[in-house]
mmCIF file with all atom_site columns, C-alpha atoms in Angstrom:
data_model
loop_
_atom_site.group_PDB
_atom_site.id
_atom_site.type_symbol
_atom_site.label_atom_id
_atom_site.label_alt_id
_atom_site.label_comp_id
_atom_site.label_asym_id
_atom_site.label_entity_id
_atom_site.label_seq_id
_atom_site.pdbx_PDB_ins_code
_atom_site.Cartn_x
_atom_site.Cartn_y
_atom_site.Cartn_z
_atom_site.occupancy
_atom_site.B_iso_or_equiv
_atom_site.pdbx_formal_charge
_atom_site.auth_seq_id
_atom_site.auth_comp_id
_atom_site.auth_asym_id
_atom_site.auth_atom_id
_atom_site.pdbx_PDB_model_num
ATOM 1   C CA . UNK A 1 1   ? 114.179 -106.472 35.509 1.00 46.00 ? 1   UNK A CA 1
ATOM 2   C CA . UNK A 1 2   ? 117.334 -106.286 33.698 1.00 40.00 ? 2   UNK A CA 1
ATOM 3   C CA . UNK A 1 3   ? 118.670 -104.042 36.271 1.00 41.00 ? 3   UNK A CA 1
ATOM 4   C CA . UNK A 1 4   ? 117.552 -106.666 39.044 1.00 47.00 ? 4   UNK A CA 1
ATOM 5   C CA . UNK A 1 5   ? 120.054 -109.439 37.659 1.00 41.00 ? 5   UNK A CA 1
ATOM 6   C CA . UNK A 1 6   ? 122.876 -106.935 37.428 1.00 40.00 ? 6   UNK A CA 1
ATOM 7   C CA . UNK A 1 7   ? 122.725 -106.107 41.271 1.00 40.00 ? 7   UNK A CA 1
ATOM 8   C CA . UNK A 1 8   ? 122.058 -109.438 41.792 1.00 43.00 ? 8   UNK A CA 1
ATOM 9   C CA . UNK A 1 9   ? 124.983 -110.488 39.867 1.00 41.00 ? 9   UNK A CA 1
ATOM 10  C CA . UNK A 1 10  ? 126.896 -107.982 41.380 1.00 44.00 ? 10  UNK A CA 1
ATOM 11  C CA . UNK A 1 11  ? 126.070 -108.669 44.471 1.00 45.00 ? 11  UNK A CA 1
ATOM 12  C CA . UNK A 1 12  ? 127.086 -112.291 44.521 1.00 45.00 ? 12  UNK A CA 1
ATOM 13  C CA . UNK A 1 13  ? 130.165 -111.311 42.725 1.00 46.00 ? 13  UNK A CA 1
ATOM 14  C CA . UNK A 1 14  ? 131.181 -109.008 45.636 1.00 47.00 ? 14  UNK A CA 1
ATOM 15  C CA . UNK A 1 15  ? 130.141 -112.054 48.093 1.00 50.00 ? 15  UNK A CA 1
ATOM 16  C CA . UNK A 1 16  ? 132.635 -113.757 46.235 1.00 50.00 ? 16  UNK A CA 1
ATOM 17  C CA . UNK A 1 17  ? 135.507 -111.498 46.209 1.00 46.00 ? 17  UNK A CA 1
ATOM 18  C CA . UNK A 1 18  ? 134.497 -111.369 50.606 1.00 46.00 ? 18  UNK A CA 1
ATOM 19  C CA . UNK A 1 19  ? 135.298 -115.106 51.131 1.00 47.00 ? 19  UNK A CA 1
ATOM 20  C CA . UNK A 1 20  ? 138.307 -115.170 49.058 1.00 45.00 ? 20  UNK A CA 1
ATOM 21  C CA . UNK A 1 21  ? 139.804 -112.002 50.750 1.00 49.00 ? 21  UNK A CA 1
ATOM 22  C CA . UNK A 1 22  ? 138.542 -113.220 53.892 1.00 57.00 ? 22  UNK A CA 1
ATOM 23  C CA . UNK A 1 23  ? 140.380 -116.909 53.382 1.00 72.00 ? 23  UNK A CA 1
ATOM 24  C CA . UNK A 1 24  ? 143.799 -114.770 52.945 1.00 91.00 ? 24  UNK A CA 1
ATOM 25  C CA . UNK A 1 25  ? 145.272 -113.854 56.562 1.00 94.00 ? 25  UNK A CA 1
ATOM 26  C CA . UNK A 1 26  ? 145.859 -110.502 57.800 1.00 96.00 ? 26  UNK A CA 1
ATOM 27  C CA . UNK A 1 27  ? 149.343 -109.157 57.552 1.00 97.00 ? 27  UNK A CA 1
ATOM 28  C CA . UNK A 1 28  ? 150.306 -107.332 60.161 1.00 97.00 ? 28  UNK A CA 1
ATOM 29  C CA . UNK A 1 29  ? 153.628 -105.249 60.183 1.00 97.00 ? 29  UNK A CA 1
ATOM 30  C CA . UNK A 1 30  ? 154.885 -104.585 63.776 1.00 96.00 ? 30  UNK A CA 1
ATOM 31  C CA . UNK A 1 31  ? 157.611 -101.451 63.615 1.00 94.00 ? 31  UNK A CA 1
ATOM 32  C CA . UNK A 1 32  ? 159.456 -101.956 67.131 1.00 93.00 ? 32  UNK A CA 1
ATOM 33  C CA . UNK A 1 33  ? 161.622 -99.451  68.410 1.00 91.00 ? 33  UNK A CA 1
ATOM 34  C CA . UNK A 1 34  ? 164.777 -102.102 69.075 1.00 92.00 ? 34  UNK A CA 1
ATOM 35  C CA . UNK A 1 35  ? 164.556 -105.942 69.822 1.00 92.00 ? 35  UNK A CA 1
ATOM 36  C CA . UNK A 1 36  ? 167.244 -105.694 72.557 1.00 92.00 ? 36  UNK A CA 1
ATOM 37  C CA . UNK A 1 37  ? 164.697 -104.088 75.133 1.00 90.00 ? 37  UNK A CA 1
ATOM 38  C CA . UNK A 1 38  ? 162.614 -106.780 77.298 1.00 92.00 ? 38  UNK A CA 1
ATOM 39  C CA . UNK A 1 39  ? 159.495 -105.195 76.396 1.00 88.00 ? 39  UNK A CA 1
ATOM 40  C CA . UNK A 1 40  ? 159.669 -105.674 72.673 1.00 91.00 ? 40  UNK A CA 1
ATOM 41  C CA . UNK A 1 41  ? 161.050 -109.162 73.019 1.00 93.00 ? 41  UNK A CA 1
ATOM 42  C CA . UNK A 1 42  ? 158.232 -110.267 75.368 1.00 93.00 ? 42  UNK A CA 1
ATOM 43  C CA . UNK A 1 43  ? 155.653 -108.441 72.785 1.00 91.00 ? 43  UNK A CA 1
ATOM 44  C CA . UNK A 1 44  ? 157.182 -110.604 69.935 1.00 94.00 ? 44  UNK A CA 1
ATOM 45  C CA . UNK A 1 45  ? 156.987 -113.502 71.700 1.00 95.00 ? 45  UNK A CA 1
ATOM 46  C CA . UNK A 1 46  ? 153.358 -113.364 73.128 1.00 94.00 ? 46  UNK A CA 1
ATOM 47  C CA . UNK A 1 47  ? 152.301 -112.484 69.719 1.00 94.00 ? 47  UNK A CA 1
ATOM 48  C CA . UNK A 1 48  ? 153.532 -115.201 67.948 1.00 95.00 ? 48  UNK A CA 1
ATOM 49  C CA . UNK A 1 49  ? 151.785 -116.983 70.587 1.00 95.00 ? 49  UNK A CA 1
ATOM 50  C CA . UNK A 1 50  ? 148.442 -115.423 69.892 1.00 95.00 ? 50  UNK A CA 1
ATOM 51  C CA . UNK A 1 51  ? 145.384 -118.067 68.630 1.00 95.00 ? 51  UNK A CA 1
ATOM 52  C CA . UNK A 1 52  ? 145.132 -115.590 65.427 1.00 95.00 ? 52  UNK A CA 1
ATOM 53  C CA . UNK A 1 53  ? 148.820 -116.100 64.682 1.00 96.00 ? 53  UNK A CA 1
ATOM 54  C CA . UNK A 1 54  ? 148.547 -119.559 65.653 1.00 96.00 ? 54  UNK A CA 1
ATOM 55  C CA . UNK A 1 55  ? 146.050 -120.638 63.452 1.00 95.00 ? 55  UNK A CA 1
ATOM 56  C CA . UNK A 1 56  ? 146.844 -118.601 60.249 1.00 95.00 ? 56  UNK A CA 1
ATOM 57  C CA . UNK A 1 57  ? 144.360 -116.196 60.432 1.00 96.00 ? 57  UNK A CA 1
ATOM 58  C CA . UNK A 1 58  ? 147.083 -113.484 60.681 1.00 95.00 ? 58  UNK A CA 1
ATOM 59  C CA . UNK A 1 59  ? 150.590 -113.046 59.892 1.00 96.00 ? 59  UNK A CA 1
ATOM 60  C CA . UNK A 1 60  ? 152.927 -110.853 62.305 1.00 96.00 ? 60  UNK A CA 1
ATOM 61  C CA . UNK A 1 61  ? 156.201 -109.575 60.381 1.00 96.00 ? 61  UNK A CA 1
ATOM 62  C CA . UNK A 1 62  ? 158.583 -107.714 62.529 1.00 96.00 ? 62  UNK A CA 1
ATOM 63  C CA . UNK A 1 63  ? 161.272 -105.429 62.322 1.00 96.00 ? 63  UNK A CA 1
ATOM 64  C CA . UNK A 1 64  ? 163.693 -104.192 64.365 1.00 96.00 ? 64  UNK A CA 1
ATOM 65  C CA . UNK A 1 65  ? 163.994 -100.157 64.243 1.00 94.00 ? 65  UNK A CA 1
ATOM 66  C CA . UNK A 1 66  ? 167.329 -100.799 65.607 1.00 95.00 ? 66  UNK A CA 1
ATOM 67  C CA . UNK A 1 67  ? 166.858 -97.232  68.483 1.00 93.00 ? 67  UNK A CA 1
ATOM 68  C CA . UNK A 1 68  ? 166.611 -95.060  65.373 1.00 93.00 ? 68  UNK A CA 1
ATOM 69  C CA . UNK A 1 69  ? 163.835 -93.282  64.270 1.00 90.00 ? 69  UNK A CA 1
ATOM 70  C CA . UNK A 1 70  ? 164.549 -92.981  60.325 1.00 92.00 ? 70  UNK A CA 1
ATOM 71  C CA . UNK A 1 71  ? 164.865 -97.031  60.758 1.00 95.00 ? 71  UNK A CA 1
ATOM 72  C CA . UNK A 1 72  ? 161.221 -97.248  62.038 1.00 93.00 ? 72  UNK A CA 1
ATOM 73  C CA . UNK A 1 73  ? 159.872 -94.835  59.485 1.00 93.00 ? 73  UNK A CA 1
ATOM 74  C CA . UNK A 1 74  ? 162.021 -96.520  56.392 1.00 96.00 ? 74  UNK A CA 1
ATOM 75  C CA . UNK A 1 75  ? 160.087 -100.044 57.653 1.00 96.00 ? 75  UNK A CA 1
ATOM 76  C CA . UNK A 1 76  ? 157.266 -98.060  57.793 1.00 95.00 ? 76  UNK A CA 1
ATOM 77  C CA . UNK A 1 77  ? 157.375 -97.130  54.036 1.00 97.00 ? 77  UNK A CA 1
ATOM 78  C CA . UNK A 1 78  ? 158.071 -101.184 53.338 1.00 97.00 ? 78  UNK A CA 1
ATOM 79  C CA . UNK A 1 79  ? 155.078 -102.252 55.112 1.00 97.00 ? 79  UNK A CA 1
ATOM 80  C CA . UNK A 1 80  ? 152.715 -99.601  53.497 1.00 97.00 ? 80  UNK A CA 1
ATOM 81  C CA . UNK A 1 81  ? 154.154 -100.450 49.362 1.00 97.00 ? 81  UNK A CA 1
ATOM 82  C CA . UNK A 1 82  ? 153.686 -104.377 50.548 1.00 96.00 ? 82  UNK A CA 1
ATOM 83  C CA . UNK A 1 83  ? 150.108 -103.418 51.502 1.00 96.00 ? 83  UNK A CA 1
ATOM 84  C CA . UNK A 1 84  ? 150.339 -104.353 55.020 1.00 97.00 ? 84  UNK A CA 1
ATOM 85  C CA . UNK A 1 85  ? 146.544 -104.788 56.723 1.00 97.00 ? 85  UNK A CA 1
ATOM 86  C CA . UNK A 1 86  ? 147.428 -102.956 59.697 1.00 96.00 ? 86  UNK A CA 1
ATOM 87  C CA . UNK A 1 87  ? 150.732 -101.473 61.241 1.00 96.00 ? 87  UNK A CA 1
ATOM 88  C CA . UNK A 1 88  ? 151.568 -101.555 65.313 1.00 94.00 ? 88  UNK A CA 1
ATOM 89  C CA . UNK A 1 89  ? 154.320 -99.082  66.292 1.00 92.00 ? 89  UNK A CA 1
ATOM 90  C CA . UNK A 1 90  ? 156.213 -98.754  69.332 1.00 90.00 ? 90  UNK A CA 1
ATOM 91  C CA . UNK A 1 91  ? 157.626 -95.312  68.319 1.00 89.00 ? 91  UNK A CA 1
ATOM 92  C CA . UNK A 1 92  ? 160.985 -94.230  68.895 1.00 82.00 ? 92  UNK A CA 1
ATOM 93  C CA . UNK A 1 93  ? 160.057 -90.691  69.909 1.00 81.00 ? 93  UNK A CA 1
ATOM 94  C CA . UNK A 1 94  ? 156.958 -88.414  70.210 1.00 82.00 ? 94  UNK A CA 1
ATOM 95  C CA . UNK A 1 95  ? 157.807 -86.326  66.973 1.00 84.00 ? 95  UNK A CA 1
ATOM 96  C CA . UNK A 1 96  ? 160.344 -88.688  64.882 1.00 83.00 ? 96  UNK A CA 1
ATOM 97  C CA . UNK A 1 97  ? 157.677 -91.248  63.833 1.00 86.00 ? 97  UNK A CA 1
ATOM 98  C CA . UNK A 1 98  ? 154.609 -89.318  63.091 1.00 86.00 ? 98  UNK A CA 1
ATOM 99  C CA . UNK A 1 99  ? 155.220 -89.808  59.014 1.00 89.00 ? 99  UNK A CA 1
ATOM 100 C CA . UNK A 1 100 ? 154.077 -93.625  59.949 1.00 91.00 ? 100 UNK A CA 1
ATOM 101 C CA . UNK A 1 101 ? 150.638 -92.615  61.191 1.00 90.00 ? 101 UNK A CA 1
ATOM 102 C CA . UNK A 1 102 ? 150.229 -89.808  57.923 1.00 92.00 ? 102 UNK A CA 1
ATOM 103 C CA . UNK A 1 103 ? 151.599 -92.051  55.554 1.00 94.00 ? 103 UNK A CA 1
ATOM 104 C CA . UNK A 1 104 ? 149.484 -94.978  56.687 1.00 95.00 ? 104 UNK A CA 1
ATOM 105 C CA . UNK A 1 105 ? 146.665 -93.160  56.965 1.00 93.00 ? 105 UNK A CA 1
ATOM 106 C CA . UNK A 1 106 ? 146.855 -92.150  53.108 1.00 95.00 ? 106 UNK A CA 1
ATOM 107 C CA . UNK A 1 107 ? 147.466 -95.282  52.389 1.00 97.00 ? 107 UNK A CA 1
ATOM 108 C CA . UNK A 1 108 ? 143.948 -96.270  54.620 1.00 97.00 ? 108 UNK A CA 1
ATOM 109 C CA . UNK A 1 109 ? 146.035 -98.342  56.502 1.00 96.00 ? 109 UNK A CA 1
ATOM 110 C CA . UNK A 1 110 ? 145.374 -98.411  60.394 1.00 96.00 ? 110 UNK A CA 1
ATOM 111 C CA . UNK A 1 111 ? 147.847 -97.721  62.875 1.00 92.00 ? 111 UNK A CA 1
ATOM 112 C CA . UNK A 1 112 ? 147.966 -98.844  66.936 1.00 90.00 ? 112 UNK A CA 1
ATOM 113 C CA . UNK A 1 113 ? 150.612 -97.350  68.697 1.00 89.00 ? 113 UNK A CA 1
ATOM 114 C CA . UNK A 1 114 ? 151.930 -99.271  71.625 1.00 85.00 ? 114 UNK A CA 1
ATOM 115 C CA . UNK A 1 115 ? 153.781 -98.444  74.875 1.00 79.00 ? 115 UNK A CA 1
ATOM 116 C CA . UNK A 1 116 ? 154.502 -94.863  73.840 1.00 79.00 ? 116 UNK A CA 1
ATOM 117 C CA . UNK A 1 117 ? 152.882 -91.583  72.500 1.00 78.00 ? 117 UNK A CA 1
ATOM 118 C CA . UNK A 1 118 ? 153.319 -90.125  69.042 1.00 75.00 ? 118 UNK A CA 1
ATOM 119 C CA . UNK A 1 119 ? 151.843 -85.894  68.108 1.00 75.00 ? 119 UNK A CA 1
ATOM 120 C CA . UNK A 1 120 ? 148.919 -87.398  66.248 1.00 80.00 ? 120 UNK A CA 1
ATOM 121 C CA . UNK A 1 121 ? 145.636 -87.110  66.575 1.00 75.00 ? 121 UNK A CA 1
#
């Protein structure tokens, strides 16, 4: 019996800790390659535009990678020690950026990348 009330307690104790991490929105840190190229500017604009964004649910922080790689993967390293919830990268180049997906992954972060490849699995 005793046993019974612990899971139960625990059990509503973890339903607890669900809404209140579910109340906080989702930070999302989007690593873009450089905000002078159309394609990045019309991805920061249509998601600040998205219903998500819109309503709170999630937060989009951007950064400019300025067309350098070790730019990207020094963001990279900011997003993952602020705890990010996810991380979208538009990668610079197929091999410079792959120590975003590791290091994320480590840090059981997901990753999406966008508009480009990276040698990842």
């Amino acid at each position: 019996m005793k046993m019974t009330k612990i899971a139960l307690l625990a059990s509503a104790m973890m339903m607890g800790n669900m809404a209140v991490a579910q109340a906080a929105p989702v930070k999302i840190a989007v690593l873009m390659y450089g905000n002078k190229a159309e394609f990045v500017q019309l991805m920061e604009r249509y998601g600040k535009e998205h219903p998500a964004v819109k309503s709170g649910d999630a937060v989009l922080t951007f950064y400019d990678g300025r067309y350098d790689a070790s730019v990207q993967n020094d963001q990279a390293a900011t997003a993952i020690q602020t705890r990010a919830d996810a991380i979208i990268v538009n990668p610079m180049d197929f091999e410079a950026n792959i120590d975003i997906v590791t290091n994320a992954n480590e840090a059981k972060i997901p990753v999406v990348v966008t508009n480009a490849r990276l040698n990842t699995e």
